[in-house]
Short mmCIF file of N, CA and C in Angstrom, two decimals:
data_model
loop_
_atom_site.label_atom_id
_atom_site.label_comp_id
_atom_site.label_asym_id
_atom_site.label_seq_id
_atom_site.Cartn_x
_atom_site.Cartn_y
_atom_site.Cartn_z
N MET A 27 -80.98 244.84 83.74
CA MET A 27 -80.81 244.64 82.31
C MET A 27 -82.13 244.15 81.72
N ASP A 28 -82.46 244.64 80.57
CA ASP A 28 -83.67 244.24 79.85
C ASP A 28 -83.35 242.99 79.03
N LYS A 29 -83.63 241.82 79.60
CA LYS A 29 -83.31 240.56 78.93
C LYS A 29 -84.05 240.41 77.61
N ARG A 30 -85.30 240.88 77.57
CA ARG A 30 -86.10 240.74 76.35
C ARG A 30 -85.44 241.49 75.19
N MET A 31 -84.97 242.69 75.45
CA MET A 31 -84.30 243.45 74.41
C MET A 31 -83.00 242.76 73.99
N ALA A 32 -82.27 242.23 74.96
CA ALA A 32 -81.01 241.56 74.65
C ALA A 32 -81.26 240.31 73.79
N TYR A 33 -82.31 239.56 74.10
CA TYR A 33 -82.64 238.39 73.27
C TYR A 33 -83.08 238.82 71.88
N ASP A 34 -83.88 239.87 71.79
CA ASP A 34 -84.32 240.36 70.48
C ASP A 34 -83.14 240.87 69.66
N ALA A 35 -82.20 241.51 70.31
CA ALA A 35 -81.04 242.06 69.61
C ALA A 35 -80.12 240.96 69.09
N THR A 36 -80.14 239.79 69.74
CA THR A 36 -79.27 238.67 69.34
C THR A 36 -80.08 237.50 68.79
N SER A 37 -81.18 237.79 68.15
CA SER A 37 -82.03 236.72 67.62
C SER A 37 -81.34 236.00 66.47
N ALA A 38 -81.84 234.83 66.14
CA ALA A 38 -81.21 233.99 65.11
C ALA A 38 -81.69 234.32 63.70
N ASP A 39 -82.58 235.29 63.54
CA ASP A 39 -83.06 235.61 62.20
C ASP A 39 -82.02 236.44 61.43
N ASP A 40 -82.27 236.63 60.14
CA ASP A 40 -81.31 237.33 59.28
C ASP A 40 -81.37 238.84 59.37
N SER A 41 -82.37 239.39 60.05
CA SER A 41 -82.49 240.85 60.11
C SER A 41 -81.39 241.43 61.00
N PRO A 42 -80.87 242.59 60.62
CA PRO A 42 -79.82 243.22 61.44
C PRO A 42 -80.39 243.77 62.74
N THR A 43 -79.52 243.91 63.73
CA THR A 43 -79.92 244.50 64.99
C THR A 43 -80.19 245.99 64.76
N PRO A 44 -81.38 246.47 65.13
CA PRO A 44 -81.69 247.89 64.92
C PRO A 44 -80.74 248.79 65.71
N GLY A 45 -80.47 249.95 65.15
CA GLY A 45 -79.56 250.89 65.78
C GLY A 45 -80.02 251.38 67.14
N TYR A 46 -81.35 251.52 67.30
CA TYR A 46 -81.84 251.98 68.60
C TYR A 46 -81.56 250.95 69.68
N MET A 47 -81.56 249.65 69.32
CA MET A 47 -81.23 248.62 70.31
C MET A 47 -79.77 248.68 70.70
N LEU A 48 -78.91 248.92 69.72
CA LEU A 48 -77.48 249.06 70.02
C LEU A 48 -77.26 250.22 70.98
N ALA A 49 -77.93 251.34 70.72
CA ALA A 49 -77.80 252.51 71.59
C ALA A 49 -78.34 252.24 72.98
N GLU A 50 -79.47 251.56 73.07
CA GLU A 50 -80.07 251.25 74.38
C GLU A 50 -79.19 250.31 75.18
N LEU A 51 -78.62 249.29 74.52
CA LEU A 51 -77.75 248.36 75.22
C LEU A 51 -76.49 249.06 75.73
N ALA A 52 -75.94 249.96 74.92
CA ALA A 52 -74.77 250.72 75.37
C ALA A 52 -75.14 251.63 76.53
N LYS A 53 -76.33 252.22 76.48
CA LYS A 53 -76.79 253.10 77.55
C LYS A 53 -77.02 252.31 78.85
N MET A 54 -77.47 251.05 78.72
CA MET A 54 -77.69 250.21 79.90
C MET A 54 -76.41 250.01 80.68
N THR A 55 -75.29 249.88 79.97
CA THR A 55 -74.01 249.65 80.65
C THR A 55 -73.57 250.88 81.44
N LEU A 56 -74.04 252.05 81.03
CA LEU A 56 -73.64 253.28 81.70
C LEU A 56 -74.37 253.49 83.03
N HIS A 57 -75.53 252.86 83.20
CA HIS A 57 -76.32 253.08 84.41
C HIS A 57 -75.65 252.53 85.66
N ASN A 58 -75.28 251.27 85.62
CA ASN A 58 -74.59 250.71 86.78
C ASN A 58 -73.73 249.52 86.36
N TYR A 59 -72.79 249.19 87.22
CA TYR A 59 -71.84 248.13 86.90
C TYR A 59 -72.51 246.77 86.86
N ALA A 60 -73.50 246.53 87.71
CA ALA A 60 -74.16 245.23 87.75
C ALA A 60 -74.85 244.93 86.41
N ALA A 61 -75.52 245.91 85.84
CA ALA A 61 -76.17 245.72 84.54
C ALA A 61 -75.13 245.49 83.45
N CYS A 62 -74.01 246.18 83.56
CA CYS A 62 -72.92 246.03 82.60
C CYS A 62 -72.38 244.60 82.64
N LYS A 63 -72.14 244.10 83.84
CA LYS A 63 -71.61 242.74 84.02
C LYS A 63 -72.62 241.70 83.55
N GLU A 64 -73.89 241.92 83.85
CA GLU A 64 -74.94 240.99 83.44
C GLU A 64 -75.05 240.92 81.92
N LEU A 65 -74.99 242.06 81.26
CA LEU A 65 -75.05 242.09 79.80
C LEU A 65 -73.82 241.41 79.20
N GLN A 66 -72.68 241.65 79.78
CA GLN A 66 -71.46 241.02 79.30
C GLN A 66 -71.56 239.50 79.40
N ASP A 67 -72.00 238.99 80.53
CA ASP A 67 -72.15 237.54 80.71
C ASP A 67 -73.16 236.97 79.72
N PHE A 68 -74.24 237.70 79.49
CA PHE A 68 -75.25 237.27 78.53
C PHE A 68 -74.66 237.17 77.13
N LEU A 69 -73.93 238.19 76.71
CA LEU A 69 -73.35 238.19 75.36
C LEU A 69 -72.30 237.10 75.19
N VAL A 70 -71.51 236.86 76.22
CA VAL A 70 -70.50 235.80 76.14
C VAL A 70 -71.17 234.44 76.04
N SER A 71 -72.27 234.24 76.75
CA SER A 71 -72.97 232.96 76.65
C SER A 71 -73.65 232.80 75.30
N ARG A 72 -74.16 233.89 74.72
CA ARG A 72 -74.83 233.82 73.42
C ARG A 72 -73.83 233.62 72.27
N ILE A 73 -72.65 234.18 72.40
CA ILE A 73 -71.67 234.09 71.31
C ILE A 73 -71.15 232.66 71.14
N THR A 74 -71.33 231.82 72.13
CA THR A 74 -70.88 230.43 72.02
C THR A 74 -71.88 229.56 71.26
N LYS A 75 -73.03 230.11 70.91
CA LYS A 75 -74.02 229.36 70.12
C LYS A 75 -73.44 229.10 68.73
N SER A 76 -73.95 228.08 68.04
CA SER A 76 -73.40 227.72 66.73
C SER A 76 -74.04 228.48 65.58
N ASN A 77 -75.10 229.23 65.82
CA ASN A 77 -75.78 229.96 64.75
C ASN A 77 -74.95 231.17 64.34
N HIS A 78 -74.73 231.32 63.05
CA HIS A 78 -73.88 232.41 62.55
C HIS A 78 -74.52 233.78 62.77
N ASN A 79 -75.84 233.88 62.72
CA ASN A 79 -76.50 235.17 62.95
C ASN A 79 -76.33 235.62 64.41
N ILE A 80 -76.46 234.70 65.34
CA ILE A 80 -76.30 235.04 66.76
C ILE A 80 -74.87 235.50 67.02
N LYS A 81 -73.89 234.77 66.50
CA LYS A 81 -72.50 235.16 66.70
C LYS A 81 -72.23 236.55 66.13
N TYR A 82 -72.71 236.78 64.91
CA TYR A 82 -72.47 238.06 64.25
C TYR A 82 -73.10 239.21 65.04
N LYS A 83 -74.35 239.03 65.47
CA LYS A 83 -75.03 240.09 66.21
C LYS A 83 -74.37 240.36 67.55
N CYS A 84 -73.93 239.32 68.23
CA CYS A 84 -73.22 239.51 69.51
C CYS A 84 -71.92 240.28 69.29
N LEU A 85 -71.19 239.95 68.24
CA LEU A 85 -69.95 240.66 67.95
C LEU A 85 -70.20 242.12 67.63
N VAL A 86 -71.25 242.41 66.89
CA VAL A 86 -71.59 243.80 66.56
C VAL A 86 -71.95 244.57 67.83
N ILE A 87 -72.72 243.94 68.71
CA ILE A 87 -73.12 244.58 69.96
C ILE A 87 -71.91 244.83 70.85
N ILE A 88 -71.05 243.84 70.98
CA ILE A 88 -69.85 244.00 71.80
C ILE A 88 -68.98 245.14 71.26
N ARG A 89 -68.80 245.16 69.95
CA ARG A 89 -68.00 246.23 69.34
C ARG A 89 -68.61 247.60 69.61
N HIS A 90 -69.92 247.70 69.47
CA HIS A 90 -70.60 248.98 69.70
C HIS A 90 -70.47 249.42 71.16
N ILE A 91 -70.66 248.49 72.08
CA ILE A 91 -70.57 248.85 73.50
C ILE A 91 -69.14 249.21 73.89
N CYS A 92 -68.15 248.55 73.29
CA CYS A 92 -66.76 248.91 73.57
C CYS A 92 -66.48 250.35 73.16
N ARG A 93 -67.13 250.80 72.10
CA ARG A 93 -66.90 252.16 71.61
C ARG A 93 -67.76 253.19 72.32
N LYS A 94 -68.99 252.84 72.69
CA LYS A 94 -69.93 253.83 73.20
C LYS A 94 -70.35 253.61 74.65
N GLY A 95 -70.06 252.45 75.22
CA GLY A 95 -70.56 252.11 76.54
C GLY A 95 -69.56 252.37 77.65
N ARG A 96 -69.79 251.73 78.75
CA ARG A 96 -68.99 251.88 79.97
C ARG A 96 -67.57 251.36 79.73
N GLY A 97 -66.60 252.05 80.26
CA GLY A 97 -65.20 251.66 80.11
C GLY A 97 -64.89 250.30 80.71
N GLU A 98 -65.55 249.97 81.82
CA GLU A 98 -65.31 248.69 82.46
C GLU A 98 -65.74 247.52 81.58
N PHE A 99 -66.73 247.76 80.72
CA PHE A 99 -67.19 246.69 79.83
C PHE A 99 -66.05 246.26 78.92
N LYS A 100 -65.34 247.22 78.39
CA LYS A 100 -64.22 246.92 77.49
C LYS A 100 -63.13 246.14 78.22
N ARG A 101 -62.84 246.55 79.44
CA ARG A 101 -61.82 245.85 80.22
C ARG A 101 -62.26 244.44 80.58
N GLU A 102 -63.52 244.31 80.99
CA GLU A 102 -64.03 243.00 81.41
C GLU A 102 -64.18 242.05 80.23
N ILE A 103 -64.57 242.56 79.06
CA ILE A 103 -64.74 241.69 77.90
C ILE A 103 -63.37 241.17 77.44
N GLY A 104 -62.33 241.90 77.78
CA GLY A 104 -60.98 241.44 77.48
C GLY A 104 -60.63 240.14 78.17
N ARG A 105 -61.30 239.85 79.26
CA ARG A 105 -61.08 238.58 79.95
C ARG A 105 -61.69 237.41 79.20
N HIS A 106 -62.58 237.71 78.27
CA HIS A 106 -63.24 236.67 77.47
C HIS A 106 -62.80 236.75 76.01
N ILE A 107 -61.61 237.27 75.79
CA ILE A 107 -61.12 237.46 74.42
C ILE A 107 -60.97 236.13 73.69
N ASP A 108 -60.76 235.04 74.43
CA ASP A 108 -60.62 233.73 73.79
C ASP A 108 -61.91 233.33 73.07
N VAL A 109 -63.06 233.71 73.60
CA VAL A 109 -64.34 233.41 72.95
C VAL A 109 -64.45 234.18 71.64
N ILE A 110 -64.01 235.42 71.66
CA ILE A 110 -64.05 236.25 70.44
C ILE A 110 -63.03 235.75 69.43
N LYS A 111 -61.84 235.38 69.90
CA LYS A 111 -60.81 234.86 68.99
C LYS A 111 -61.24 233.55 68.35
N ALA A 112 -62.05 232.77 69.04
CA ALA A 112 -62.56 231.52 68.46
C ALA A 112 -63.43 231.81 67.24
N CYS A 113 -64.05 232.97 67.21
CA CYS A 113 -64.89 233.35 66.06
C CYS A 113 -64.05 233.66 64.82
N LEU A 114 -62.75 233.89 65.01
CA LEU A 114 -61.87 234.15 63.86
C LEU A 114 -61.72 232.92 62.98
N GLN A 115 -61.95 231.73 63.53
CA GLN A 115 -61.88 230.49 62.78
C GLN A 115 -63.25 229.87 62.53
N PHE A 116 -64.30 230.63 62.74
CA PHE A 116 -65.66 230.09 62.60
C PHE A 116 -65.94 229.72 61.15
N THR A 117 -66.40 228.50 60.95
CA THR A 117 -66.74 228.01 59.62
C THR A 117 -67.81 226.94 59.75
N GLY A 118 -68.32 226.53 58.64
CA GLY A 118 -69.36 225.52 58.62
C GLY A 118 -69.68 225.11 57.19
N PRO A 119 -70.72 224.33 57.02
CA PRO A 119 -71.09 223.91 55.67
C PRO A 119 -71.58 225.10 54.86
N PRO A 120 -71.25 225.16 53.58
CA PRO A 120 -71.68 226.30 52.76
C PRO A 120 -73.20 226.39 52.67
N ASP A 121 -73.69 227.60 52.72
CA ASP A 121 -75.11 227.87 52.58
C ASP A 121 -75.48 227.72 51.09
N PRO A 122 -76.64 227.13 50.78
CA PRO A 122 -77.00 226.95 49.37
C PRO A 122 -77.12 228.27 48.60
N LEU A 123 -77.53 229.34 49.26
CA LEU A 123 -77.70 230.62 48.57
C LEU A 123 -76.51 231.56 48.71
N ARG A 124 -75.93 231.60 49.91
CA ARG A 124 -74.88 232.58 50.18
C ARG A 124 -73.48 232.00 50.27
N GLY A 125 -73.35 230.72 50.18
CA GLY A 125 -72.03 230.08 50.22
C GLY A 125 -71.34 230.29 51.55
N ASP A 126 -70.08 230.68 51.48
CA ASP A 126 -69.25 230.86 52.68
C ASP A 126 -69.33 232.29 53.22
N SER A 127 -70.07 233.16 52.56
CA SER A 127 -70.09 234.57 52.96
C SER A 127 -70.63 234.78 54.37
N ILE A 128 -71.52 233.90 54.84
CA ILE A 128 -72.06 234.07 56.20
C ILE A 128 -70.98 233.84 57.25
N TYR A 129 -70.03 232.97 56.95
CA TYR A 129 -68.94 232.71 57.89
C TYR A 129 -67.85 233.77 57.79
N VAL A 130 -67.61 234.27 56.59
CA VAL A 130 -66.65 235.34 56.39
C VAL A 130 -67.10 236.58 57.15
N ARG A 131 -68.40 236.85 57.12
CA ARG A 131 -68.97 238.01 57.82
C ARG A 131 -68.70 237.92 59.32
N VAL A 132 -68.84 236.72 59.89
CA VAL A 132 -68.58 236.53 61.33
C VAL A 132 -67.10 236.72 61.61
N ARG A 133 -66.23 236.18 60.77
CA ARG A 133 -64.79 236.32 60.99
C ARG A 133 -64.35 237.78 60.90
N GLU A 134 -64.90 238.52 59.95
CA GLU A 134 -64.56 239.94 59.84
C GLU A 134 -65.08 240.74 61.04
N ALA A 135 -66.27 240.41 61.51
CA ALA A 135 -66.82 241.08 62.69
C ALA A 135 -65.96 240.78 63.92
N ALA A 136 -65.43 239.56 64.01
CA ALA A 136 -64.56 239.20 65.15
C ALA A 136 -63.28 240.03 65.10
N ARG A 137 -62.70 240.22 63.90
CA ARG A 137 -61.50 241.05 63.78
C ARG A 137 -61.77 242.48 64.20
N GLU A 138 -62.89 243.03 63.75
CA GLU A 138 -63.26 244.40 64.11
C GLU A 138 -63.53 244.55 65.60
N THR A 139 -64.12 243.52 66.20
CA THR A 139 -64.41 243.55 67.64
C THR A 139 -63.12 243.52 68.44
N ILE A 140 -62.18 242.70 68.03
CA ILE A 140 -60.89 242.64 68.74
C ILE A 140 -60.18 243.98 68.61
N ASP A 141 -60.26 244.61 67.45
CA ASP A 141 -59.63 245.92 67.26
C ASP A 141 -60.29 247.00 68.12
N ALA A 142 -61.60 246.86 68.35
CA ALA A 142 -62.30 247.88 69.15
C ALA A 142 -61.91 247.77 70.60
#
């Protein structure tokens, strides 16, 4: 697994994860099961961070890989569904510019990820 790409894809900045990174991460899961498991463990550990951007990006990546990646990833991530369900109640202090919308975005992404 390319850890550098995974860290860049789940960075704490406001920029969205580029589409080519989503495709590359999904392709990584198709190569072998060990890389798939390693990426899954990485995403589960990153989603527990308190930063809303990291949570959102991890949820987007998980959703994309469930749709385009290895079938085992979807089954294995189901074992960590409690971490994703915890994002359904994610909240925090309102942002001075964006208010509560940053937390709503994470909650909606969690719903979409569970559906995927």
